[in-house]
PDB file of C-alpha atoms in Angstrom:
ATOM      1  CA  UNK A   1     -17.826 -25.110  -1.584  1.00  0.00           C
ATOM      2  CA  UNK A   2     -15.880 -21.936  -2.871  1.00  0.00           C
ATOM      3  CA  UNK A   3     -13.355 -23.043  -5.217  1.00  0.00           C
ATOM      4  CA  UNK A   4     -10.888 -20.424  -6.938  1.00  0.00           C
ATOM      5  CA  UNK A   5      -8.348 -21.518  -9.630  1.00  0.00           C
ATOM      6  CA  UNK A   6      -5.962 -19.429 -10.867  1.00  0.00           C
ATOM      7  CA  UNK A   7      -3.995 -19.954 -14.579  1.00  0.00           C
ATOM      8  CA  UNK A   8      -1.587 -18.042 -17.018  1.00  0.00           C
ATOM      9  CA  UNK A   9       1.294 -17.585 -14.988  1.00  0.00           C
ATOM     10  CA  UNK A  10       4.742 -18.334 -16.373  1.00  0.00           C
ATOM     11  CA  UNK A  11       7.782 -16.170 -17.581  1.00  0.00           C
ATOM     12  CA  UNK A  12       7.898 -12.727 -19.711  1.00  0.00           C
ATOM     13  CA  UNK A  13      10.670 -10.467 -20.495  1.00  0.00           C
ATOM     14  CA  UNK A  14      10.660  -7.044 -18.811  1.00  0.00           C
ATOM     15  CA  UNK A  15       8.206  -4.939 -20.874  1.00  0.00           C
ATOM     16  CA  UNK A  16       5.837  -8.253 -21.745  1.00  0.00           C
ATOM     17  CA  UNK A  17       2.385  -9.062 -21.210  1.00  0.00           C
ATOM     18  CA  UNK A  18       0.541 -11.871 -19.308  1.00  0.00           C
ATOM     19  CA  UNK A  19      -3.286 -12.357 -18.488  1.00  0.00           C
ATOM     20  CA  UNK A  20      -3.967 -14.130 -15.639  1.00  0.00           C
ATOM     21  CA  UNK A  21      -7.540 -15.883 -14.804  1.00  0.00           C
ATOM     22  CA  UNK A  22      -9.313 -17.141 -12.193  1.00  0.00           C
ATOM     23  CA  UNK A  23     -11.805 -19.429 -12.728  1.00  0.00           C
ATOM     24  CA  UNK A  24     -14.347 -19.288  -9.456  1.00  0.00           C
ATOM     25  CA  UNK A  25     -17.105 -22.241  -8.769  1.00  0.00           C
ATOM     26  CA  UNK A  26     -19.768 -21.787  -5.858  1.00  0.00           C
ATOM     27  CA  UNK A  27     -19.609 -18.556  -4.747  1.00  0.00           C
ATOM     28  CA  UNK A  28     -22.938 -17.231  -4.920  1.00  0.00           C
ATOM     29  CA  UNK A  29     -22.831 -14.160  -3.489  1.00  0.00           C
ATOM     30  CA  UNK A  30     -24.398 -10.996  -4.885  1.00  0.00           C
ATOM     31  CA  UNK A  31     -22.720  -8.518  -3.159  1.00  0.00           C
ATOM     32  CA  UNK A  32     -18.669  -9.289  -3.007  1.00  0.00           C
ATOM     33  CA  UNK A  33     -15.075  -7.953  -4.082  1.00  0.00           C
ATOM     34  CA  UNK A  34     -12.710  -9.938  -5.390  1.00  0.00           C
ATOM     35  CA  UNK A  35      -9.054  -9.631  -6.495  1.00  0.00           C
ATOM     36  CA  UNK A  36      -5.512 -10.203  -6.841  1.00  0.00           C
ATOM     37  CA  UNK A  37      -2.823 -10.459  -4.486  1.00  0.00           C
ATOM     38  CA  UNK A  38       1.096 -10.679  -4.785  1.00  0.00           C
ATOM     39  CA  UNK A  39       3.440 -12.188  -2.954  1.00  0.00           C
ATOM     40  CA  UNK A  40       7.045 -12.492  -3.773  1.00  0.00           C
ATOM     41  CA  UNK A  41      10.070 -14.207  -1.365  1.00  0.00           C
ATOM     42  CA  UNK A  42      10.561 -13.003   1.717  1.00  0.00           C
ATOM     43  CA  UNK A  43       8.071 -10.382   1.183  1.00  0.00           C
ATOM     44  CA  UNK A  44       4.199 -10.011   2.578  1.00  0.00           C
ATOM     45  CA  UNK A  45       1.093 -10.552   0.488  1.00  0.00           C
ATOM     46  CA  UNK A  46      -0.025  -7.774  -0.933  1.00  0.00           C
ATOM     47  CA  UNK A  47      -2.891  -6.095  -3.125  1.00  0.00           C
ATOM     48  CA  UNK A  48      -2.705  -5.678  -6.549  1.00  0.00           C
ATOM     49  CA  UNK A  49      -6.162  -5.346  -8.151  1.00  0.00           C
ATOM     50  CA  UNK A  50      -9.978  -5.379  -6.705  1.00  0.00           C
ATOM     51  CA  UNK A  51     -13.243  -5.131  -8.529  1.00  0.00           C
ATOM     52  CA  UNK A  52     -17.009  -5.444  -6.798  1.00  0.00           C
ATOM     53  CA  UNK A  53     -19.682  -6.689  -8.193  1.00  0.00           C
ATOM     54  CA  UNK A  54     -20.626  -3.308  -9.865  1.00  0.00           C
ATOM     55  CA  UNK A  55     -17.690  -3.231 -11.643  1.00  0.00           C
ATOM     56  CA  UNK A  56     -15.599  -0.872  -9.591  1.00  0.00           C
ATOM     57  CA  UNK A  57     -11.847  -1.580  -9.433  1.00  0.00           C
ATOM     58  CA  UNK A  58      -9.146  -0.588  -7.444  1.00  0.00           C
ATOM     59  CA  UNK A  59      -5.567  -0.802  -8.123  1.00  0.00           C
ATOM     60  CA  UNK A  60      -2.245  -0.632  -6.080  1.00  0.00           C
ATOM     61  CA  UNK A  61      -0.043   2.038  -6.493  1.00  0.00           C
ATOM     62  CA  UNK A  62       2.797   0.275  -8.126  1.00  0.00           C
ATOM     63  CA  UNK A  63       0.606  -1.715 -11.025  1.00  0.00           C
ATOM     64  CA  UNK A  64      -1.737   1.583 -12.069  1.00  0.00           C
ATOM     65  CA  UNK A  65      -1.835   2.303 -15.750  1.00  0.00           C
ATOM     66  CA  UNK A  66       0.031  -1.149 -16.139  1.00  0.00           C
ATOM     67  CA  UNK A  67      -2.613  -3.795 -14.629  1.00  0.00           C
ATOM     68  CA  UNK A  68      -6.094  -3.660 -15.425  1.00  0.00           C
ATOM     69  CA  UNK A  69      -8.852  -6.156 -13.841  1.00  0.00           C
ATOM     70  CA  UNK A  70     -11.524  -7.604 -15.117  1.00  0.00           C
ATOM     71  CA  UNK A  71     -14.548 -10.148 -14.815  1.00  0.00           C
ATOM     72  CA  UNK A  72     -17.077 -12.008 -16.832  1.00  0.00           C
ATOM     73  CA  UNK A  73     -19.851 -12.926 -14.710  1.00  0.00           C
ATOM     74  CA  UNK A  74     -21.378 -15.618 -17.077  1.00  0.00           C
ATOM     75  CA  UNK A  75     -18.184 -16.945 -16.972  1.00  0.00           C
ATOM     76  CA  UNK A  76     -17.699 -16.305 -13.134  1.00  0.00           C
ATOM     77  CA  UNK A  77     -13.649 -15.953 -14.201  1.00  0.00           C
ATOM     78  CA  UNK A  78     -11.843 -13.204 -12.978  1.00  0.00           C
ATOM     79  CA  UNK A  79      -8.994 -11.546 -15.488  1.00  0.00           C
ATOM     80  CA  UNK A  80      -5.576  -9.865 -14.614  1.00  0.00           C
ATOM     81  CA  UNK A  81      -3.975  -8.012 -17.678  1.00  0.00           C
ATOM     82  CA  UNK A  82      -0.878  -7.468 -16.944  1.00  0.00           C
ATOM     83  CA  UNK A  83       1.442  -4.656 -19.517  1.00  0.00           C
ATOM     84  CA  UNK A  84       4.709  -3.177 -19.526  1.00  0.00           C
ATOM     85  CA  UNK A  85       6.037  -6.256 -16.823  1.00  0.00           C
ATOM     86  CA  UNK A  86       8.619  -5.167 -14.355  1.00  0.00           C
ATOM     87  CA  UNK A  87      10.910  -8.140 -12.722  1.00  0.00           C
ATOM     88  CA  UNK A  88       9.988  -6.745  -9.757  1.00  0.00           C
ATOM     89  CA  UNK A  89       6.443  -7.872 -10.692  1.00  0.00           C
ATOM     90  CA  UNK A  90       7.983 -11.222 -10.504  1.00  0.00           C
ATOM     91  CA  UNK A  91       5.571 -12.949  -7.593  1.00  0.00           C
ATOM     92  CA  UNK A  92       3.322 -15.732  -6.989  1.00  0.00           C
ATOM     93  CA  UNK A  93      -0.307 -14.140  -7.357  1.00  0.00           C
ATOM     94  CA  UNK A  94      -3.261 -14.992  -5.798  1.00  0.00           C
ATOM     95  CA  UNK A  95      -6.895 -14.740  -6.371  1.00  0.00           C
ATOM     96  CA  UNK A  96      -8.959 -14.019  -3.934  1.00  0.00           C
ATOM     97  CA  UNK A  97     -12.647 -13.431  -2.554  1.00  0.00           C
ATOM     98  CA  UNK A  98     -14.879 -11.165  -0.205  1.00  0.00           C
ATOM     99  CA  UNK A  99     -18.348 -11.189   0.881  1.00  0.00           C
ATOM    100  CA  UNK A 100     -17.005  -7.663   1.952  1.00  0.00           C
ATOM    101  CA  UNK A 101     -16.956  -4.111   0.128  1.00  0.00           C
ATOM    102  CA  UNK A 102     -13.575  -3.009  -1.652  1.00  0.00           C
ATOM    103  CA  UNK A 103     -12.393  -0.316   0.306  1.00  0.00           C
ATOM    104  CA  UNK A 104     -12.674  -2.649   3.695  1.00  0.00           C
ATOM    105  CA  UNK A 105      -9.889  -5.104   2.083  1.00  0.00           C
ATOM    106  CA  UNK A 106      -7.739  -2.471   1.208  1.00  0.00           C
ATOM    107  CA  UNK A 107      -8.133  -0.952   4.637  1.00  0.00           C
ATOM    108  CA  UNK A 108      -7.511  -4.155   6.143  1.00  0.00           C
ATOM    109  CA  UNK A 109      -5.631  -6.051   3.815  1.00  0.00           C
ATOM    110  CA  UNK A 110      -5.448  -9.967   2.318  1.00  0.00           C
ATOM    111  CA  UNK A 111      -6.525 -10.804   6.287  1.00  0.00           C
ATOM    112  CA  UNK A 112      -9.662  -9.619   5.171  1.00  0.00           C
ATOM    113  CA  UNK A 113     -10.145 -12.114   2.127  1.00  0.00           C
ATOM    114  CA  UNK A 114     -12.529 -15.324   2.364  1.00  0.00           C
ATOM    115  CA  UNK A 115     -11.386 -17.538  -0.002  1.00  0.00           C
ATOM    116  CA  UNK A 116      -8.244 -18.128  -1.399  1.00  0.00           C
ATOM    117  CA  UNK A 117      -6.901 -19.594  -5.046  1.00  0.00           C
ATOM    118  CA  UNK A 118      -3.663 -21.744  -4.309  1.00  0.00           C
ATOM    119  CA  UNK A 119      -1.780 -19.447  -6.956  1.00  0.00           C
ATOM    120  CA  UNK A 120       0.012 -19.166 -10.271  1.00  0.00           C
ATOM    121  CA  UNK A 121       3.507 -18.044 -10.276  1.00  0.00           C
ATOM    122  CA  UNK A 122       4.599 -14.893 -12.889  1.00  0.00           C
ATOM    123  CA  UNK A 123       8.447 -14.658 -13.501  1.00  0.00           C
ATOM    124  CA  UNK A 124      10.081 -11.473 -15.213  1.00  0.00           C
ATOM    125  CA  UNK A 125      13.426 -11.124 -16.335  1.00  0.00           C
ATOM    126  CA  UNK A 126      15.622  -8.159 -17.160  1.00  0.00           C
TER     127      UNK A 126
END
């Protein structure tokens, strides 16, 4: 069974840092992507990071140069770095898994995600 826990959530100051992880038990895949997703009140979910199992990441437009994703396989945990915090980063995110490639999700969206963390919730203030 595919479990995905998420930590490191809580609240920064606008500018801040937080690192996220996701720690992820039986998923054995070889081939997947997996990622972070966003979503904040009254809004939809939405990408904010991917990375495949070759390392290859992808980033949505409004975290690049700010966000950067990350995994350590022997430690099947997934990382979110997340600089220069924006309250409107302020969300609950998500991770998330794919026996799929990358570009798919982002063409289709979080529909197109397996498995789902229950989330950790990031706060920024002004």
């Amino acid at each position: 069974q595919v479990q995905l826990v998420e930590s490191g959530g809580g609240s920064a100051q606008s500018g801040g840092s937080l690192r996220l992880s996701c720690a992820a038990s039986g998923y054995t895949y070889s081939n997947y992507c997996m990622g972070w997703f966003r979503q904040a009140p009254g809004k939809d979910r939405e990408g904010v990071a991917t990375i495949d199992n070759n390392g290859s990441t992808t980033y949505g437009d409004s975290v690049k140069g700010r966000f950067t994703i990350s995994q350590d396989k022997a430690k099947n945990t997934l990382y979110l770095q997340m600089n220069n915090l924006k309250p409107e980063d302020t969300a609950m995110y998500y991770c998330a898994a794919a026996n799929r490639l990358c570009w798919y999700v982002w063409w289709r969206g979080a529909n197109a995600m397996d498995y789902w963390g229950k989330g950790t919730l990031v706060t920024i203030s002004s």
